[in-house]
Amino acid sequence: MNRLTIRNNCKCGPKSYVGCMDFDERQLRAFLAIADTGSLGRAVRVANLTQPTLSRMVKGMEERLGHALFDRGGKGMVLTPAGELLATHARHIVSEMGNTRDELAALRGLKRGVVRIGAVSSVMRTLVAQAAGQLLAAAPGLRVELLEAVNSELLDALVTRRVDLVVSAGLLDDPGVVAIGPGAYRDAFATFCAEHHPLPSAPRLADVLAHDWVMPDASYTPRQMFERLIAAQGLALPGIAVETASVETMIAVSAHSRLLCWLPEPLLAAHIASGTMRRLDVPELAISREFVLHRRASGLLPDAARRFVELFPLSS
């Protein structure tokens, strides 16, 4: 049986010190289900256990550890500091258990493994798609799971072990991840408008800032990059008439209105070719970026993920 031994302060005597902290995978998954959903009721569906069973499991874990794992209040089940510590280690162990089972199954010929990749939109549609295609051609039984998101979401997905690798825009500054290397691809953000927009092809910065824009909300990395560029010019931010996290929605809204958008050039290539959008030459708002492949700083990289890294084109 898979088990996790955690050494920490405990109320048990010396002889039972290790045994009282020994949890099996079923208990860890149940604990994480409660931590992720915030309530016993919602965790029932995730863990496939009854609410009384979950309650007994948590109570037993708390008694054995000598720490409360959850604060139980009006906001549901919230992790205590001890619970957060256990959750970090539990996610690591549960993830490694799954990876080990996959690789053992692969040795028996039962399956070929899973690789979980996260990336920002531009590189997802270029380098990641190309490397994933090559990987599937070489190993048809492999399964690839892809997550397209912005840097902050990618970092969270990598640290919480929801993906094995991420390709971010620039380096991720977090002690829990390490860079494997920069990808052999760069792109640039630029300003775009509908083909019928009255602005000239090379407008002044003041002219584009006088128009309203469609943007992701302020928590997203591209929006923050855009606002830093404007601040560096000592100018006021333009009006944001529409906020959406969807790139395709941004393009569609801009194409059917006079709203401007600021996006990576490769994402607009098909729309420019079809005559629905055009690029505006605004040097102050043009910025290039590189992409970096990252993995977690700790733990083993699954075999399928290692094979993806071998195919991913890194800059020499």
Short mmCIF file of C-alpha atoms in Angstrom, two decimals:
data_model
loop_
_atom_site.label_atom_id
_atom_site.label_comp_id
_atom_site.label_asym_id
_atom_site.label_seq_id
_atom_site.Cartn_x
_atom_site.Cartn_y
_atom_site.Cartn_z
CA MET A 1 0.00 0.00 0.00
CA ASN A 2 1.24 3.49 -0.81
CA ARG A 3 1.86 5.47 2.35
CA LEU A 4 3.20 8.84 3.43
CA THR A 5 5.24 9.24 6.59
CA ILE A 6 5.47 12.79 7.96
CA ARG A 7 7.73 13.67 10.84
CA ASN A 8 6.47 16.55 12.91
CA ASN A 9 5.42 17.34 16.48
CA CYS A 10 3.03 14.66 17.66
CA LYS A 11 1.17 13.67 20.81
CA CYS A 12 2.08 10.01 20.36
CA GLY A 13 4.78 8.32 22.39
CA PRO A 14 8.28 7.62 21.05
CA LYS A 15 7.54 4.04 20.00
CA SER A 16 4.57 5.04 17.89
CA TYR A 17 6.06 8.28 16.58
CA VAL A 18 6.38 7.18 12.95
CA GLY A 19 3.29 5.00 12.88
CA CYS A 20 0.99 7.76 14.09
CA MET A 21 1.94 9.89 11.07
CA ASP A 22 1.60 7.13 8.46
CA PHE A 23 -1.19 7.90 5.96
CA ASP A 24 -2.23 5.89 2.92
CA GLU A 25 -3.04 7.33 -0.49
CA ARG A 26 -6.81 7.07 0.05
CA GLN A 27 -6.56 9.28 3.13
CA LEU A 28 -4.33 11.80 1.37
CA ARG A 29 -6.68 12.06 -1.62
CA ALA A 30 -9.65 12.53 0.70
CA PHE A 31 -7.79 15.25 2.62
CA LEU A 32 -6.85 17.03 -0.62
CA ALA A 33 -10.43 16.79 -1.91
CA ILE A 34 -11.63 18.69 1.16
CA ALA A 35 -8.77 21.20 0.87
CA ASP A 36 -9.54 21.86 -2.80
CA THR A 37 -13.33 22.08 -2.54
CA GLY A 38 -13.55 23.81 0.85
CA SER A 39 -16.29 21.60 2.28
CA LEU A 40 -17.10 18.02 3.18
CA GLY A 41 -20.24 18.12 1.06
CA ARG A 42 -18.44 19.05 -2.15
CA ALA A 43 -15.52 16.73 -1.39
CA VAL A 44 -17.93 13.76 -1.32
CA ARG A 45 -18.27 13.88 -5.12
CA VAL A 46 -14.53 14.24 -5.68
CA ALA A 47 -13.35 11.57 -3.24
CA ASN A 48 -16.29 9.20 -3.90
CA LEU A 49 -16.70 8.69 -0.17
CA THR A 50 -19.58 9.44 2.18
CA GLN A 51 -19.51 12.58 4.31
CA PRO A 52 -19.30 10.63 7.61
CA THR A 53 -16.34 8.66 6.23
CA LEU A 54 -14.54 11.85 5.21
CA SER A 55 -15.23 13.41 8.59
CA ARG A 56 -13.83 10.36 10.41
CA MET A 57 -10.74 10.36 8.18
CA VAL A 58 -9.95 13.99 8.91
CA LYS A 59 -10.56 13.57 12.62
CA GLY A 60 -8.28 10.54 12.70
CA MET A 61 -5.52 12.36 10.81
CA GLU A 62 -5.75 15.35 13.15
CA GLU A 63 -5.57 13.12 16.22
CA ARG A 64 -2.54 11.27 14.89
CA LEU A 65 -0.73 14.46 13.89
CA GLY A 66 -1.65 16.40 17.00
CA HIS A 67 -2.66 19.38 14.85
CA ALA A 68 -5.94 20.74 13.51
CA LEU A 69 -5.81 20.55 9.71
CA PHE A 70 -8.86 22.72 9.00
CA ASP A 71 -10.55 25.76 10.47
CA ARG A 72 -14.26 24.99 10.42
CA GLY A 73 -16.35 28.14 10.15
CA GLY A 74 -18.88 30.03 8.12
CA LYS A 75 -16.58 30.01 5.09
CA GLY A 76 -16.34 26.22 5.06
CA MET A 77 -13.24 24.11 5.63
CA VAL A 78 -10.11 26.29 5.41
CA LEU A 79 -6.61 24.86 5.81
CA THR A 80 -4.69 25.76 8.95
CA PRO A 81 -0.90 26.33 8.74
CA ALA A 82 -0.43 22.65 9.63
CA GLY A 83 -2.96 21.71 6.95
CA GLU A 84 -1.16 23.80 4.35
CA LEU A 85 2.11 22.06 5.21
CA LEU A 86 0.52 18.63 4.90
CA ALA A 87 -1.21 19.61 1.63
CA THR A 88 2.10 20.60 0.03
CA HIS A 89 3.68 17.24 0.84
CA ALA A 90 0.51 15.29 0.07
CA ARG A 91 0.22 16.76 -3.43
CA HIS A 92 3.82 15.83 -4.12
CA ILE A 93 3.41 12.26 -2.91
CA VAL A 94 0.07 11.66 -4.65
CA SER A 95 1.48 13.03 -7.91
CA GLU A 96 4.59 10.84 -7.68
CA MET A 97 2.44 7.80 -6.89
CA GLY A 98 0.45 8.40 -10.06
CA ASN A 99 3.58 8.91 -12.14
CA THR A 100 5.10 5.71 -10.76
CA ARG A 101 1.97 3.71 -11.55
CA ASP A 102 1.94 5.07 -15.11
CA GLU A 103 5.57 4.19 -15.70
CA LEU A 104 5.19 0.71 -14.19
CA ALA A 105 2.14 0.17 -16.37
CA ALA A 106 4.16 1.30 -19.38
CA LEU A 107 6.80 -1.34 -18.57
CA ARG A 108 4.04 -3.96 -18.62
CA GLY A 109 2.75 -2.58 -21.92
CA LEU A 110 -0.58 -1.51 -20.41
CA LYS A 111 -0.24 2.18 -21.28
CA ARG A 112 2.29 4.63 -22.61
CA GLY A 113 1.92 7.40 -20.05
CA VAL A 114 0.60 10.95 -19.91
CA VAL A 115 2.37 14.27 -20.40
CA ARG A 116 0.69 17.41 -19.06
CA ILE A 117 1.90 20.67 -20.60
CA GLY A 118 0.89 24.24 -19.84
CA ALA A 119 1.79 27.19 -22.08
CA VAL A 120 0.85 30.73 -23.01
CA SER A 121 -1.31 30.98 -26.12
CA SER A 122 1.30 31.99 -28.71
CA VAL A 123 3.75 29.21 -27.97
CA MET A 124 0.98 26.66 -27.36
CA ARG A 125 -0.05 27.07 -30.98
CA THR A 126 3.49 26.85 -32.30
CA LEU A 127 6.33 25.11 -30.44
CA VAL A 128 4.15 23.11 -28.04
CA ALA A 129 1.76 21.92 -30.75
CA GLN A 130 4.68 20.90 -32.98
CA ALA A 131 6.52 19.03 -30.21
CA ALA A 132 3.31 17.33 -29.05
CA GLY A 133 2.60 16.20 -32.62
CA GLN A 134 6.09 14.72 -32.96
CA LEU A 135 5.74 12.98 -29.60
CA LEU A 136 2.40 11.41 -30.52
CA ALA A 137 3.79 10.26 -33.86
CA ALA A 138 6.69 8.55 -32.08
CA ALA A 139 4.49 7.08 -29.30
CA PRO A 140 0.89 6.66 -30.53
CA GLY A 141 -0.32 5.28 -27.20
CA LEU A 142 0.71 8.39 -25.30
CA ARG A 143 -1.86 10.88 -24.01
CA VAL A 144 -1.16 14.62 -24.01
CA GLU A 145 -3.06 17.06 -21.77
CA LEU A 146 -2.67 20.76 -22.62
CA LEU A 147 -3.45 23.84 -20.53
CA GLU A 148 -3.45 27.25 -22.23
CA ALA A 149 -3.16 30.06 -19.68
CA VAL A 150 -1.24 33.17 -18.64
CA ASN A 151 1.95 33.10 -16.57
CA SER A 152 0.34 33.38 -13.15
CA GLU A 153 -2.03 30.48 -13.82
CA LEU A 154 0.75 28.38 -15.34
CA LEU A 155 2.96 28.89 -12.29
CA ASP A 156 0.14 27.83 -9.98
CA ALA A 157 -0.60 24.76 -12.13
CA LEU A 158 3.06 23.71 -12.08
CA VAL A 159 3.58 24.24 -8.36
CA THR A 160 0.34 22.41 -7.48
CA ARG A 161 1.36 19.54 -9.80
CA ARG A 162 -1.55 19.87 -12.24
CA VAL A 163 0.96 19.98 -15.09
CA ASP A 164 4.46 18.53 -15.52
CA LEU A 165 5.98 21.32 -17.63
CA VAL A 166 5.10 24.89 -18.56
CA VAL A 167 6.27 27.23 -21.28
CA SER A 168 5.89 30.77 -19.99
CA ALA A 169 6.52 34.22 -21.41
CA GLY A 170 9.89 34.93 -19.79
CA LEU A 171 11.27 33.43 -16.60
CA LEU A 172 9.01 32.44 -13.71
CA ASP A 173 10.30 33.85 -10.44
CA ASP A 174 9.48 31.16 -7.89
CA PRO A 175 11.73 28.87 -5.82
CA GLY A 176 9.45 25.94 -6.59
CA VAL A 177 10.30 25.88 -10.30
CA VAL A 178 13.45 25.80 -12.41
CA ALA A 179 14.07 26.80 -16.02
CA ILE A 180 15.08 24.09 -18.48
CA GLY A 181 15.87 26.66 -21.16
CA PRO A 182 14.50 29.26 -23.58
CA GLY A 183 12.49 28.09 -26.56
CA ALA A 184 13.74 28.64 -30.10
CA TYR A 185 10.97 31.12 -30.82
CA ARG A 186 10.15 34.73 -30.08
CA ASP A 187 7.12 36.84 -30.82
CA ALA A 188 5.99 40.42 -30.29
CA PHE A 189 2.95 42.20 -28.93
CA ALA A 190 1.44 44.83 -31.19
CA THR A 191 -1.68 46.96 -31.52
CA PHE A 192 -4.54 45.80 -33.77
CA CYS A 193 -7.85 47.16 -34.97
CA ALA A 194 -10.68 46.24 -37.32
CA GLU A 195 -9.85 46.55 -41.01
CA HIS A 196 -12.47 49.31 -41.40
CA HIS A 197 -11.19 51.36 -38.42
CA PRO A 198 -10.59 55.06 -39.27
CA LEU A 199 -7.14 55.19 -37.61
CA PRO A 200 -4.20 55.44 -40.04
CA SER A 201 -1.72 52.57 -40.27
CA ALA A 202 0.90 54.48 -38.23
CA PRO A 203 -1.02 56.56 -35.68
CA ARG A 204 0.50 58.56 -32.85
CA LEU A 205 0.47 56.98 -29.40
CA ALA A 206 -1.84 59.74 -28.15
CA ASP A 207 -4.33 58.89 -30.89
CA VAL A 208 -4.59 55.19 -30.03
CA LEU A 209 -4.85 55.99 -26.33
CA ALA A 210 -7.82 58.23 -27.09
CA HIS A 211 -9.75 55.13 -28.17
CA ASP A 212 -11.29 52.45 -25.98
CA TRP A 213 -9.79 48.96 -25.82
CA VAL A 214 -10.71 45.32 -25.26
CA MET A 215 -8.33 43.70 -22.76
CA PRO A 216 -7.97 40.88 -20.24
CA ASP A 217 -8.64 41.98 -16.68
CA ALA A 218 -5.96 43.61 -14.54
CA SER A 219 -4.86 40.33 -12.94
CA TYR A 220 -3.49 39.01 -16.24
CA THR A 221 0.16 39.39 -17.21
CA PRO A 222 -0.46 40.96 -20.68
CA ARG A 223 -2.67 43.67 -19.15
CA GLN A 224 0.03 44.45 -16.59
CA MET A 225 2.68 44.60 -19.34
CA PHE A 226 0.50 47.00 -21.34
CA GLU A 227 -0.09 49.28 -18.37
CA ARG A 228 3.64 49.39 -17.58
CA LEU A 229 4.37 50.50 -21.14
CA ILE A 230 1.86 53.33 -20.87
CA ALA A 231 3.16 54.36 -17.44
CA ALA A 232 6.71 54.46 -18.82
CA GLN A 233 5.51 57.09 -21.31
CA GLY A 234 4.04 59.17 -18.48
CA LEU A 235 0.56 58.97 -20.00
CA ALA A 236 -2.88 58.12 -18.66
CA LEU A 237 -4.30 54.68 -19.32
CA PRO A 238 -6.94 54.40 -22.04
CA GLY A 239 -10.50 53.33 -21.41
CA ILE A 240 -11.10 49.58 -21.23
CA ALA A 241 -14.59 49.02 -22.60
CA VAL A 242 -14.55 45.21 -22.61
CA GLU A 243 -12.66 42.74 -20.42
CA THR A 244 -12.34 39.06 -21.33
CA ALA A 245 -9.83 36.28 -20.79
CA SER A 246 -10.53 34.81 -24.24
CA VAL A 247 -8.12 35.79 -27.01
CA GLU A 248 -10.63 34.89 -29.72
CA THR A 249 -13.29 37.00 -28.03
CA MET A 250 -10.92 39.99 -27.90
CA ILE A 251 -10.25 39.65 -31.61
CA ALA A 252 -13.93 39.18 -32.47
CA VAL A 253 -15.02 42.21 -30.43
CA SER A 254 -12.31 44.37 -31.98
CA ALA A 255 -13.15 43.16 -35.49
CA HIS A 256 -16.79 44.22 -35.05
CA SER A 257 -16.21 47.55 -33.34
CA ARG A 258 -13.80 50.46 -33.01
CA LEU A 259 -12.14 48.96 -29.95
CA LEU A 260 -8.41 48.34 -30.16
CA CYS A 261 -6.63 45.24 -28.87
CA TRP A 262 -3.03 44.46 -27.91
CA LEU A 263 -2.02 40.88 -28.62
CA PRO A 264 0.87 38.70 -29.84
CA GLU A 265 1.27 39.05 -33.60
CA PRO A 266 1.05 35.31 -34.46
CA LEU A 267 -2.46 35.12 -33.00
CA LEU A 268 -3.71 37.67 -35.53
CA ALA A 269 -2.03 36.24 -38.64
CA ALA A 270 -5.13 34.44 -39.95
CA HIS A 271 -7.40 37.42 -39.21
CA ILE A 272 -5.08 39.82 -41.03
CA ALA A 273 -4.84 37.42 -43.97
CA SER A 274 -8.65 37.21 -44.15
CA GLY A 275 -8.98 41.01 -44.15
CA THR A 276 -10.91 41.37 -40.89
CA MET A 277 -8.09 42.91 -38.81
CA ARG A 278 -4.99 45.02 -39.39
CA ARG A 279 -1.86 45.85 -37.43
CA LEU A 280 -1.16 49.42 -36.32
CA ASP A 281 2.44 50.61 -36.28
CA VAL A 282 2.80 52.08 -32.77
CA PRO A 283 6.49 51.66 -31.79
CA GLU A 284 5.87 52.65 -28.16
CA LEU A 285 3.52 49.67 -27.76
CA ALA A 286 5.64 47.08 -29.59
CA ILE A 287 7.45 44.64 -27.32
CA SER A 288 9.15 41.33 -28.08
CA ARG A 289 9.31 38.40 -25.68
CA GLU A 290 10.96 35.01 -25.32
CA PHE A 291 9.47 31.79 -23.97
CA VAL A 292 11.03 29.57 -21.32
CA LEU A 293 10.39 25.90 -20.58
CA HIS A 294 10.10 25.18 -16.82
CA ARG A 295 9.72 22.16 -14.54
CA ARG A 296 9.27 21.78 -10.81
CA ALA A 297 12.39 22.18 -8.71
CA SER A 298 11.69 18.96 -6.80
CA GLY A 299 10.44 15.51 -7.71
CA LEU A 300 10.93 13.26 -10.70
CA LEU A 301 9.93 14.23 -14.22
CA PRO A 302 7.69 11.50 -15.71
CA ASP A 303 9.15 9.58 -18.63
CA ALA A 304 6.58 11.01 -21.06
CA ALA A 305 7.50 14.55 -19.97
CA ARG A 306 11.21 13.82 -20.43
CA ARG A 307 10.47 12.68 -23.96
CA PHE A 308 8.59 15.92 -24.62
CA VAL A 309 11.59 17.95 -23.39
CA GLU A 310 13.83 16.09 -25.85
CA LEU A 311 11.58 17.15 -28.73
CA PHE A 312 10.92 20.73 -27.60
CA PRO A 313 13.16 23.10 -29.62
CA LEU A 314 15.37 25.06 -27.24
CA SER A 315 17.42 28.08 -28.23
CA SER A 316 21.10 27.20 -28.69
#
